[in-house]
Tab-separated table of C-alpha atoms in Angstrom:
chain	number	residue	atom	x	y	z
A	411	UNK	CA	-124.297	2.442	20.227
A	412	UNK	CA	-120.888	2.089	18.548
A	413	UNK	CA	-119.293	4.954	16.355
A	414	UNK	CA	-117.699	4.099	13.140
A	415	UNK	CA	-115.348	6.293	11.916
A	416	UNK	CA	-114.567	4.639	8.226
A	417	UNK	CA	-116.617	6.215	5.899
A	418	UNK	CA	-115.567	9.619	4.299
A	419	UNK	CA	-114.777	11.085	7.737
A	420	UNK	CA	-118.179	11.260	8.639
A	421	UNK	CA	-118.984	9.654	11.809
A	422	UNK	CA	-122.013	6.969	11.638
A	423	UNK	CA	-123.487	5.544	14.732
A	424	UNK	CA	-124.540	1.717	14.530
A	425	UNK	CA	-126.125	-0.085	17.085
A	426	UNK	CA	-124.266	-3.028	18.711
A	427	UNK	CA	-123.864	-5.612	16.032
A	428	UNK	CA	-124.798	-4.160	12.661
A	429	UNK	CA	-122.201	-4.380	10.403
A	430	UNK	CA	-120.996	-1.844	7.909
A	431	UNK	CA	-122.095	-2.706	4.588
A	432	UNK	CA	-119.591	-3.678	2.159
A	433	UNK	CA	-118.211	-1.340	-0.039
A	434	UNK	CA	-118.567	-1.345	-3.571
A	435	UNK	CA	-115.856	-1.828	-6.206
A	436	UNK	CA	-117.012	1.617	-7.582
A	437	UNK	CA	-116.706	3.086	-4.124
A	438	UNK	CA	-113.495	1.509	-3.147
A	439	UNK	CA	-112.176	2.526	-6.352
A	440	UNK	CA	-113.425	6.674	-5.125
A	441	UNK	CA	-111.198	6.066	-1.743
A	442	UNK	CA	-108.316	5.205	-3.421
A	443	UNK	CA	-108.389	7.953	-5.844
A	444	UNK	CA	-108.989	10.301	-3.509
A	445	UNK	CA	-105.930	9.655	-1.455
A	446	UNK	CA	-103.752	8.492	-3.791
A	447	UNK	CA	-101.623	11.722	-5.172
A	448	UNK	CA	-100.654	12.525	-1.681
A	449	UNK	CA	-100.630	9.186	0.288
A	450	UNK	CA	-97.120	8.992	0.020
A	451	UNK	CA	-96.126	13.168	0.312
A	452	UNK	CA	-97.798	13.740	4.128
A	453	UNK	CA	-97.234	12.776	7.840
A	454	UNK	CA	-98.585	9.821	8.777
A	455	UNK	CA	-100.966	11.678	10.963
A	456	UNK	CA	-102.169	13.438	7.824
A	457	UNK	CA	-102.748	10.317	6.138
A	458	UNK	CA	-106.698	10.612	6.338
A	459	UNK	CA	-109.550	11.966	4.155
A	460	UNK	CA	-110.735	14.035	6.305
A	461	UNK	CA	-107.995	17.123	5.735
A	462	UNK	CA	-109.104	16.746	2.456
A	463	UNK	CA	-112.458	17.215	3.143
A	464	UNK	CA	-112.233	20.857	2.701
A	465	UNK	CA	-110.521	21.235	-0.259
A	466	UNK	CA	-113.030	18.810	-1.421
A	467	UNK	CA	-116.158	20.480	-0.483
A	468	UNK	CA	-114.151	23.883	-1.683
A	469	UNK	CA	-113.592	22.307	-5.455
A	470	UNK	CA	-117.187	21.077	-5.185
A	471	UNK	CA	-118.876	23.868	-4.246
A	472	UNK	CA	-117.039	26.239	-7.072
A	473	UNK	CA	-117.632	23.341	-9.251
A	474	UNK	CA	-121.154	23.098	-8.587
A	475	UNK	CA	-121.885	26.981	-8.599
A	476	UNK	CA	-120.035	27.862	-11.839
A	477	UNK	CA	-122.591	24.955	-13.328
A	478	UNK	CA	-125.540	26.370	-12.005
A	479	UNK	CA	-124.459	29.851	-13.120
A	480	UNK	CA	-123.373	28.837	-16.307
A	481	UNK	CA	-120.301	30.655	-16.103
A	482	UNK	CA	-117.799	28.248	-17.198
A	483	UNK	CA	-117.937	25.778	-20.123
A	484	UNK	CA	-118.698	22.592	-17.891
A	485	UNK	CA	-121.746	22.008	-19.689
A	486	UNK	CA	-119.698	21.934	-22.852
A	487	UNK	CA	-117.956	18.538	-22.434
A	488	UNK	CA	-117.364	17.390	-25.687
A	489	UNK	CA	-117.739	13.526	-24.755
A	490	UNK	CA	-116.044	12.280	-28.389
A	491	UNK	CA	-112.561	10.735	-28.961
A	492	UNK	CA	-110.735	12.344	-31.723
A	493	UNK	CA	-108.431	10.209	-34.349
A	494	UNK	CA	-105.839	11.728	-35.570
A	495	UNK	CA	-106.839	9.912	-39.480
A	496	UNK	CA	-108.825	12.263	-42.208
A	497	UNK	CA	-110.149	11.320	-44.731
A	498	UNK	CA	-109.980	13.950	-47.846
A	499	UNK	CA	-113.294	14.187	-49.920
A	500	UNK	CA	-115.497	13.127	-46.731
A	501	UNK	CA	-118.343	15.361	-45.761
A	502	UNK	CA	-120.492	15.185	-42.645
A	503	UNK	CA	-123.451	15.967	-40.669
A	504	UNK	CA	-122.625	14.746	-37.221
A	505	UNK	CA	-124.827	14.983	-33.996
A	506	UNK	CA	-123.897	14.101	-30.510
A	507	UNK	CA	-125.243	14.380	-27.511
A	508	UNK	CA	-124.902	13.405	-23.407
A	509	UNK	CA	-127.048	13.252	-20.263
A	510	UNK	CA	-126.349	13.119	-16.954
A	511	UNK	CA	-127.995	10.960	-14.531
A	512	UNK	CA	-127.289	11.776	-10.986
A	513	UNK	CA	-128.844	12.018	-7.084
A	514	UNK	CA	-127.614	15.561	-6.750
A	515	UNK	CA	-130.506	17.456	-8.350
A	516	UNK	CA	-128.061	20.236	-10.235
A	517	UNK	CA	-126.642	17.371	-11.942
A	518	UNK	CA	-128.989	15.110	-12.873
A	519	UNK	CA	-130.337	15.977	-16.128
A	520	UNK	CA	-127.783	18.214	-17.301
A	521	UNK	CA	-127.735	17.544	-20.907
A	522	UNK	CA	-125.330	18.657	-23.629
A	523	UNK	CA	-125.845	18.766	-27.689
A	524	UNK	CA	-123.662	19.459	-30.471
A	525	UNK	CA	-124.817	19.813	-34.161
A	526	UNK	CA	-121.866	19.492	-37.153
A	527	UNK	CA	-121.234	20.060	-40.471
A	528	UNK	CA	-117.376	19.176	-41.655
A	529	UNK	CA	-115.334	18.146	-44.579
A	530	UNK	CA	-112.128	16.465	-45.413
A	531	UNK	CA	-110.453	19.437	-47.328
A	532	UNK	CA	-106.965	17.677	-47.706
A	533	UNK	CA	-105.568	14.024	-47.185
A	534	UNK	CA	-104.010	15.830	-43.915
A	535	UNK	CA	-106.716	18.434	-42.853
A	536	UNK	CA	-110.957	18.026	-41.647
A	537	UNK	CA	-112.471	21.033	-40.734
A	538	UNK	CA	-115.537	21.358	-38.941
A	539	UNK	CA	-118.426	23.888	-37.511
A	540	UNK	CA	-120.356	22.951	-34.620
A	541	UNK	CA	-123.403	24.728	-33.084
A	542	UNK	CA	-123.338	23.912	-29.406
A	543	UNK	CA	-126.411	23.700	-27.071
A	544	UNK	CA	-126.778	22.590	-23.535
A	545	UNK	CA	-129.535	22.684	-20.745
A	546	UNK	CA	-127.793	23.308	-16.780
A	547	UNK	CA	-130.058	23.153	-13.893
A	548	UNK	CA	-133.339	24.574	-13.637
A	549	UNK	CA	-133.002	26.483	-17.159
A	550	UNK	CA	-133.973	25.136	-20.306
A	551	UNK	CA	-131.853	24.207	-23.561
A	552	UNK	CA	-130.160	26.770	-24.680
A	553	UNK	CA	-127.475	27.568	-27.525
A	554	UNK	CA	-124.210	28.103	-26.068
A	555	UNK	CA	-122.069	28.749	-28.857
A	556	UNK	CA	-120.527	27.976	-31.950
A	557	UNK	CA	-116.796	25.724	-32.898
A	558	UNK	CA	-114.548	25.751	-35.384
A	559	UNK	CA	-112.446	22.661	-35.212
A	560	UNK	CA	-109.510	21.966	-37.357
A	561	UNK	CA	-107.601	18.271	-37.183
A	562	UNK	CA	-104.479	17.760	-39.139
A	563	UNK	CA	-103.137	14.813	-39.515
A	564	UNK	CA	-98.918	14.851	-39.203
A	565	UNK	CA	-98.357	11.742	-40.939
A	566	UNK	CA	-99.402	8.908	-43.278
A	567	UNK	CA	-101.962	6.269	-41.703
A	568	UNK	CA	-99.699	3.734	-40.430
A	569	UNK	CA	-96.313	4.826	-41.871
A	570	UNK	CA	-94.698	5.293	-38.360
A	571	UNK	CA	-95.032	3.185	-35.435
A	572	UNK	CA	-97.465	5.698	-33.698
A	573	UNK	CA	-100.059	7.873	-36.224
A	574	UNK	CA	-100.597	11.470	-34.914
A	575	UNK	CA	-102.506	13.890	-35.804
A	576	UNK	CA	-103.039	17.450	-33.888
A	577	UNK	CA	-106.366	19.449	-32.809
A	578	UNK	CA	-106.977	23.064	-32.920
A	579	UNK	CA	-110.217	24.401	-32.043
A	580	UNK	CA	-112.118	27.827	-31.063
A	581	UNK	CA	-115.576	28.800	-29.674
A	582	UNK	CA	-117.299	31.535	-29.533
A	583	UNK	CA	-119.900	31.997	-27.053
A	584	UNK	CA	-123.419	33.307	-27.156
A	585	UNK	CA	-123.294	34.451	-23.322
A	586	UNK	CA	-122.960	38.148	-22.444
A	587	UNK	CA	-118.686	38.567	-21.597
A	588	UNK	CA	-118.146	35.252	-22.199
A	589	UNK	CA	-114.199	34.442	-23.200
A	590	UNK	CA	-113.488	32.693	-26.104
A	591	UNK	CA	-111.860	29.449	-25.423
A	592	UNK	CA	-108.843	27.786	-27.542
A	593	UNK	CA	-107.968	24.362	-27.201
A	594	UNK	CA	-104.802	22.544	-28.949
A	595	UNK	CA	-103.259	19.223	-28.423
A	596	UNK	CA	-102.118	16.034	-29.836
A	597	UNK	CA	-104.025	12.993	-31.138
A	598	UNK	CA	-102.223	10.157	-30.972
A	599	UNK	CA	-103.149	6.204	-32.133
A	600	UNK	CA	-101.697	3.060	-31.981
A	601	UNK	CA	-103.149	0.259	-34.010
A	602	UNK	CA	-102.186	-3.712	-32.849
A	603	UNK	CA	-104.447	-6.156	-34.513
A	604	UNK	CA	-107.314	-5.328	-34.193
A	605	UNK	CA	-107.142	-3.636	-31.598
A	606	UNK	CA	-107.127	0.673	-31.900
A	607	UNK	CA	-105.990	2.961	-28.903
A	608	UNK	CA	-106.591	6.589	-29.053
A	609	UNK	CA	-105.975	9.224	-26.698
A	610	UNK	CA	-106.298	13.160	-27.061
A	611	UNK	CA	-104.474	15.124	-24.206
A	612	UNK	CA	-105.920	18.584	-24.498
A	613	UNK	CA	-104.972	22.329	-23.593
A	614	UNK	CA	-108.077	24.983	-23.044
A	615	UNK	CA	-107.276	28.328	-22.384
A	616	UNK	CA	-109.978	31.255	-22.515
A	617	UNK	CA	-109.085	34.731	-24.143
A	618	UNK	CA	-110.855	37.864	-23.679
A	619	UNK	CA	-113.648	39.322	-21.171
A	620	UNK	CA	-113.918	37.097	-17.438
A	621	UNK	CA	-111.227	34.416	-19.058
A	622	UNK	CA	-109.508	32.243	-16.599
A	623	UNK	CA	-105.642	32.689	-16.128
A	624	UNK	CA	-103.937	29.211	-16.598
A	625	UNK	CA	-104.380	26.423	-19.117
A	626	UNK	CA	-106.910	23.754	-18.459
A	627	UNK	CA	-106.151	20.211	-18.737
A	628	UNK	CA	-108.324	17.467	-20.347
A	629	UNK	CA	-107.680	14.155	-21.840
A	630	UNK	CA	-109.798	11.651	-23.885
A	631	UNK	CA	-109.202	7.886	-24.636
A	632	UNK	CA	-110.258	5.250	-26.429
A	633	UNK	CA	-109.728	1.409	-26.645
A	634	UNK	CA	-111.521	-0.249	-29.527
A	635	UNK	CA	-111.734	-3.893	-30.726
A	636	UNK	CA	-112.532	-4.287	-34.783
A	637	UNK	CA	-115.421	-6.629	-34.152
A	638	UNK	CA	-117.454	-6.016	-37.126
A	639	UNK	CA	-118.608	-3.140	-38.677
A	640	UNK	CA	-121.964	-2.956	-37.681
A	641	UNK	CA	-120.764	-3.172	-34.364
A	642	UNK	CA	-117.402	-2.769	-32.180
A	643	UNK	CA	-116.741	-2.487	-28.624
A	644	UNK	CA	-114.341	-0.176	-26.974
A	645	UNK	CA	-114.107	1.267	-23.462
A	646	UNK	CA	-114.002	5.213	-22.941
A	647	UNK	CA	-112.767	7.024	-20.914
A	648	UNK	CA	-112.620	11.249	-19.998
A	649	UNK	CA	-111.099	13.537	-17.821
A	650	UNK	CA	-110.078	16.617	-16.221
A	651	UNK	CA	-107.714	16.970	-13.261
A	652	UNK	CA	-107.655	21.221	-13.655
A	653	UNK	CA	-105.510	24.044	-14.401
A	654	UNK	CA	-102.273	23.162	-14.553
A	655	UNK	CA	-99.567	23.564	-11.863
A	656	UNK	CA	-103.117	23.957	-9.751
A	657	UNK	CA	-104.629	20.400	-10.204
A	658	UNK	CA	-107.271	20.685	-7.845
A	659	UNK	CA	-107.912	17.268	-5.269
A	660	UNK	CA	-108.855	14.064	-7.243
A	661	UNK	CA	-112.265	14.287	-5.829
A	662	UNK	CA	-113.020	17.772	-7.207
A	663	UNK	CA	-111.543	16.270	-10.977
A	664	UNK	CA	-113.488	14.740	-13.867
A	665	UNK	CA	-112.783	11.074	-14.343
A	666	UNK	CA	-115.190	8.916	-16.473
A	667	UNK	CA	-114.861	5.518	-17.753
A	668	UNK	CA	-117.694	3.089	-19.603
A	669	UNK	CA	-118.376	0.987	-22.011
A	670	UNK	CA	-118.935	1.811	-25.852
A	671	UNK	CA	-120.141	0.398	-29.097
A	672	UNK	CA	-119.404	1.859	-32.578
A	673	UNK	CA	-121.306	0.644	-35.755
A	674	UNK	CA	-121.146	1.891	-39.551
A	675	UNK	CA	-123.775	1.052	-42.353
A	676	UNK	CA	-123.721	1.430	-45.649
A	677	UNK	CA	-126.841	3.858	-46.737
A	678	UNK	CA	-126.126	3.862	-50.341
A	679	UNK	CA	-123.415	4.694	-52.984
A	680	UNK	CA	-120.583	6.840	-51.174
A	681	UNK	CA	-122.630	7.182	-48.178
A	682	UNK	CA	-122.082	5.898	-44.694
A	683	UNK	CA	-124.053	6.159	-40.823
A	684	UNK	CA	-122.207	5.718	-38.503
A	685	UNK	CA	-123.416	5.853	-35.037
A	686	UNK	CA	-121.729	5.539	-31.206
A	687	UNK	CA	-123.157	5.512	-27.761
A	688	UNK	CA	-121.343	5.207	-24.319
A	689	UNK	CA	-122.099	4.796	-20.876
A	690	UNK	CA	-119.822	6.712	-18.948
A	691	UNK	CA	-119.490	6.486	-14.933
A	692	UNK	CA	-118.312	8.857	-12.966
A	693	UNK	CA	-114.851	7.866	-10.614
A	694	UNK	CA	-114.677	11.484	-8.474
A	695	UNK	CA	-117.544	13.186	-6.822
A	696	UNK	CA	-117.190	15.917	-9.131
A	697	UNK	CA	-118.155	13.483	-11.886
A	698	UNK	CA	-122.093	12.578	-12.709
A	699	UNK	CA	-122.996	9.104	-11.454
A	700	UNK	CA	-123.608	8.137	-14.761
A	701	UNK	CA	-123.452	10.151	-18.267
A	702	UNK	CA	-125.150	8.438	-21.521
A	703	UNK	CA	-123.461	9.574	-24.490
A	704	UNK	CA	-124.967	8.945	-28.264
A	705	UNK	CA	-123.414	9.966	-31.191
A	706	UNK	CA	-124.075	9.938	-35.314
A	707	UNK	CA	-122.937	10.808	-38.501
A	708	UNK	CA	-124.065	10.803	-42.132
A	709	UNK	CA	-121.241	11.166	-44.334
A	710	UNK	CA	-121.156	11.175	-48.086
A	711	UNK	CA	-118.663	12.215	-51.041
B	448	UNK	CA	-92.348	26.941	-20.204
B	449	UNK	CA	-94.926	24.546	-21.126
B	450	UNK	CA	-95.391	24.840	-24.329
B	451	UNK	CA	-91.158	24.131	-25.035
B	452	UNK	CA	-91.580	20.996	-22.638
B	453	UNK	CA	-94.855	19.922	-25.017
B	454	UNK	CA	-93.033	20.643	-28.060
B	455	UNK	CA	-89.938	18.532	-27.300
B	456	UNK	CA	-92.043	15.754	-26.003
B	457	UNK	CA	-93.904	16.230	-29.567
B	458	UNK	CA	-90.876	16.236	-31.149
B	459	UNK	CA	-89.368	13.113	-29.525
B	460	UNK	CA	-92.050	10.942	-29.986
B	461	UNK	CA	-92.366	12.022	-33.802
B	462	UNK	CA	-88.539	11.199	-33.669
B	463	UNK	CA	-88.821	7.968	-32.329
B	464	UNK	CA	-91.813	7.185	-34.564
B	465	UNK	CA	-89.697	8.203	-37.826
B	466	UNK	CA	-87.352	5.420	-37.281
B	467	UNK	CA	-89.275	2.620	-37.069
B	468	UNK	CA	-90.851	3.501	-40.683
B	469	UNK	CA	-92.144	1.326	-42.884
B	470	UNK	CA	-90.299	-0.091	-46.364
B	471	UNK	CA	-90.850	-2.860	-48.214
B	472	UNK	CA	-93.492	-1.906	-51.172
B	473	UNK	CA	-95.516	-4.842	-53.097
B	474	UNK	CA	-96.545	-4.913	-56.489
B	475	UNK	CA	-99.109	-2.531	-56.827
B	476	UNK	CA	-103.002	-3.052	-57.159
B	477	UNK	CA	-104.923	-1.679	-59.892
B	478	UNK	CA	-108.235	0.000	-59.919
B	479	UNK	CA	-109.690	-0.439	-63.887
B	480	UNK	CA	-113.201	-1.263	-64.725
B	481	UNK	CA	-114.735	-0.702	-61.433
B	482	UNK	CA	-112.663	-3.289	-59.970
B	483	UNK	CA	-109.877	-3.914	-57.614
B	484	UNK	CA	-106.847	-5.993	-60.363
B	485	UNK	CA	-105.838	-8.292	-58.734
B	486	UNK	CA	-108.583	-9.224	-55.975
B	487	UNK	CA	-106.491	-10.939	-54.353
B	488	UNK	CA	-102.995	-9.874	-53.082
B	489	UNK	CA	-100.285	-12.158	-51.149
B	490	UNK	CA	-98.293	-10.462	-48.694
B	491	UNK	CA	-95.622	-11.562	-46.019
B	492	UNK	CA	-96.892	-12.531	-42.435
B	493	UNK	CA	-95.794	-10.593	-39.662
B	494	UNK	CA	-94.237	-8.057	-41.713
B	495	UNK	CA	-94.638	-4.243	-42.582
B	496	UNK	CA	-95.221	-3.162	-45.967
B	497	UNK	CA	-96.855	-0.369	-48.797
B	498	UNK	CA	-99.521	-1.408	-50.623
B	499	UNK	CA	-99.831	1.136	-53.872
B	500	UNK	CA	-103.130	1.616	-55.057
B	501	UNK	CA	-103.198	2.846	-58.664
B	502	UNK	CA	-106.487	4.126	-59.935
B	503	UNK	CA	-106.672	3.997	-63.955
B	504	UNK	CA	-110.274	4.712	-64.262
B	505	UNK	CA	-111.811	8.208	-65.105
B	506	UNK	CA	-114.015	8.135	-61.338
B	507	UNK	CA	-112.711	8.214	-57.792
B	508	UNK	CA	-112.256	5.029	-55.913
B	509	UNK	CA	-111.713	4.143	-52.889
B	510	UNK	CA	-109.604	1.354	-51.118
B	511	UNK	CA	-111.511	0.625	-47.379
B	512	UNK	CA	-110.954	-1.980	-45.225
B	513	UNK	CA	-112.616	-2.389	-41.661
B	514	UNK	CA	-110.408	-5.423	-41.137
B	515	UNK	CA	-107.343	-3.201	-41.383
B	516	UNK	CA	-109.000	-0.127	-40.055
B	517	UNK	CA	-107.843	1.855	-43.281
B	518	UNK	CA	-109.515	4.272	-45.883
B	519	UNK	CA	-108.262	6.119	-48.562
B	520	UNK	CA	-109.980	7.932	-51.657
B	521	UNK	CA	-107.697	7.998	-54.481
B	522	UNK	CA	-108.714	10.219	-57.336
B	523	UNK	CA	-108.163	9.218	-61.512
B	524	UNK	CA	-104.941	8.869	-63.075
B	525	UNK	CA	-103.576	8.985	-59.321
B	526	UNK	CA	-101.991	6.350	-56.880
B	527	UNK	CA	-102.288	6.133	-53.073
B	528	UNK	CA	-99.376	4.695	-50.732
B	529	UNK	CA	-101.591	2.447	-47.737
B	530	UNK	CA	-98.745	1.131	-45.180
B	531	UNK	CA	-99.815	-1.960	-42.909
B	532	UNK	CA	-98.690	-4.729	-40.753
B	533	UNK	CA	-97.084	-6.378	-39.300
B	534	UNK	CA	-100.120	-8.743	-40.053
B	535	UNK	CA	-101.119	-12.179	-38.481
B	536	UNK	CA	-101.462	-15.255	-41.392
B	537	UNK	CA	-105.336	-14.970	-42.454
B	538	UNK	CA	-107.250	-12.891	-45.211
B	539	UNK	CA	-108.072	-8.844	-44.335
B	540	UNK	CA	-111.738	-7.926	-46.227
B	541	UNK	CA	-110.708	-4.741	-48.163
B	542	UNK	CA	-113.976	-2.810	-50.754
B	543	UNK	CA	-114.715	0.578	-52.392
B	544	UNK	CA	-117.748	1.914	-51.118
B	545	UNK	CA	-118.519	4.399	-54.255
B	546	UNK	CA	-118.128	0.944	-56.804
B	547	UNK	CA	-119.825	-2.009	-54.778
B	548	UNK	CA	-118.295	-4.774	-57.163
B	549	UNK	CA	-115.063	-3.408	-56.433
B	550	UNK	CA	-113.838	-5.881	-53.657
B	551	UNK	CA	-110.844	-8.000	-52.488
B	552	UNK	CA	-108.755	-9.742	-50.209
B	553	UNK	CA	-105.481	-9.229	-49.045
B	554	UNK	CA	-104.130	-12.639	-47.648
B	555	UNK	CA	-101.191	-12.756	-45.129
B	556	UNK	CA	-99.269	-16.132	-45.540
């Protein structure tokens, strides 16, 4: 027998010849992350994933049992990339949902769903209310709260070399002491061709009964290509590294990256579908394997 | 602490953004009959400018383009201000969904 000490700290036994299998990009891509922020910061000796381990398995398991207890909003991902552009006059019903596919059984199959009406009220406000459902593990769907989401937009479409836009939003949760949870933050988009990057870096912090001291981190991005209407590609990508000035290890964040395609159709006079969908895979251990995101929207003036 | 170090990153980028506005406004479309006058509008290559959109009908229009990744609703007896480039030489697709005669091109030569 020969011992292998390469993979995740664990020790694997092999018999005299068999060769490790090769790892994945996905996999190699985990390793890195997980050593990366403090490669550089520790003795040598240090240097290994295994001290990390705990922490790990710490982040994991509060991770995990906050899901299955439903006592934080990690159900609640909101798996859309805001731009910072309104359009006054519009009105929309919007629906979007995710699922998570996944080995680890309190995972797989968590789903998420989020039901909108909104309006352009101004060329520099959009104002929407969303009922938000989702269904953890071993429970069934169940309506987790309501959102009222405000973007502004700071500036005219392409007048400066960067368009921004800022995002205010509040929800209010069904669950018995549940906090209320605020998030703010700027959208910002850049526009080359026809190419469109967005990103959203986000602040969360919950008010009231069991709320969390610190403010939560997120971010959101998008890179589009202007194909056609009926159809555009972009890559996604979502995240989380924690409470700030407390980032918890890599492999305890949210990071999730995938492919997209966005599509509009003209219904009839002043009236557009749009519709989204993503796959999203998961770069930490924290994050599912794989989430499927679909989104759509009937808008009219 | 935060929130002063967000605000004057805000604030710097918004800064920096402010300077490189755009200038350079071309003659201005009209929207009259249902239709986009003229259809089609010559603009400078590889340059920004402001397109005005002047609607003179008694109905909203609106001036969309997915090859410029713009949208704007302009109500009657008003004007919009729509501020692209730098384009590449080609024509950009640009329609009103609420009139569907109402169509155009704006060509970058």
């Amino acid at each position: 027998m020969q011992r292998s000490n390469k993979t995740n700290g664990k020790r694997i036994f092999r018999t005299q010849g068999q060769r490790e299998p090769r790892p994945g990009a996905a996999l190699q891509a985990r390793r890195w992350l997980r050593t990366f922020p403090f490669r550089n910061r520790l003795p040598k000796a240090d240097r290994r994933v295994g001290v990390w381990g705990n922490w790990t398995t710490v982040g994991l398991a509060a991770m995990a049992t906050s899901m299955i207890c439903g006592a934080n909003n990690a159900l609640a991902i909101d798996y859309v990339v805001y731009s910072p552009l309104v359009v006054r006059g519009e009105k929309e019903v919007e629906y979007r949902s995710y699922y998570n596919l996944d080995n680890r059984p309190e995972i797989n199959g968590q789903q998420g769903y989020r039901l909108a009406v909104g309006a352009g009220l101004t060329d520099f406000w959009y104002s929407d209310i969303y009922g938000n459902f989702t269904k953890g593990y071993g429970g069934g769907l169940k309506a987790q709260g309501v959102e009222w989401e405000n973007r502004f937009q700071l500036a005219p479409q392409g007048k400066y070399w960067l368009d921004m836009g800022f995002l205010s939003e509040i929800e209010y949760r069904f669950q018995a002491n549940a906090p209320y949870e605020v998030s703010v933050g700027p959208l910002l988009e850049k526009q080359i061709g026809r190419t469109v990057t967005t990103l959203n870096l986000l602040l969360e912090k919950t008010f009231g009964n069991n709320a969390n001291s610190g403010v939560e981190f997120e971010y959101k991005a998008r890179l589009r290509y202007l194909l056609k209407r009926a159809l555009s590609p972009a890559v996604e990508a979502y995240g989380s590294p924690g409470y700030i000035g407390r980032f918890v290890p890599v492999e305890a964040q949210r990071h999730q990256i995938g492919p997209a395609l966005y599509g509009t159709m003209r219904t009839g006079p002043s009236q557009v579908f749009s519709y989204s969908g993503a796959a999203l895979f998961g770069l930490t251990k924290a994050s599912p394997d794989l989430t499927l995101v679909l989104r759509m929207e009937y808008e009219f003036y | 602490m935060l929130w002063k170090h967000s605000l004057r990153a805000f604030a710097a980028i918004w800064a920096l953004s402010a300077m490189l506005a755009v200038a350079d406004t071309q003659p201005p479309i009209l929207f009259k009959d249902g239709r986009f006058q003229p259809d089609v509008v010559k603009v400078p290559a590889n340059t920004r400018f402001t397109l005005v959109i002047k609607n003179l009908d008694s109905e909203p229009s609106e001036f969309e383009s997915f090859d410029l990744n713009r949208e704007k609703i302009i109500n009657p007896g008003k004007e919009a201000e729509i501020y692209l480039g730098p384009l590449k030489p080609g024509d950009y697709q640009f329609f009103d969904d609420f009139h569907p005669r109402a169509t155009g091109v704006i060509r970058a030569e």
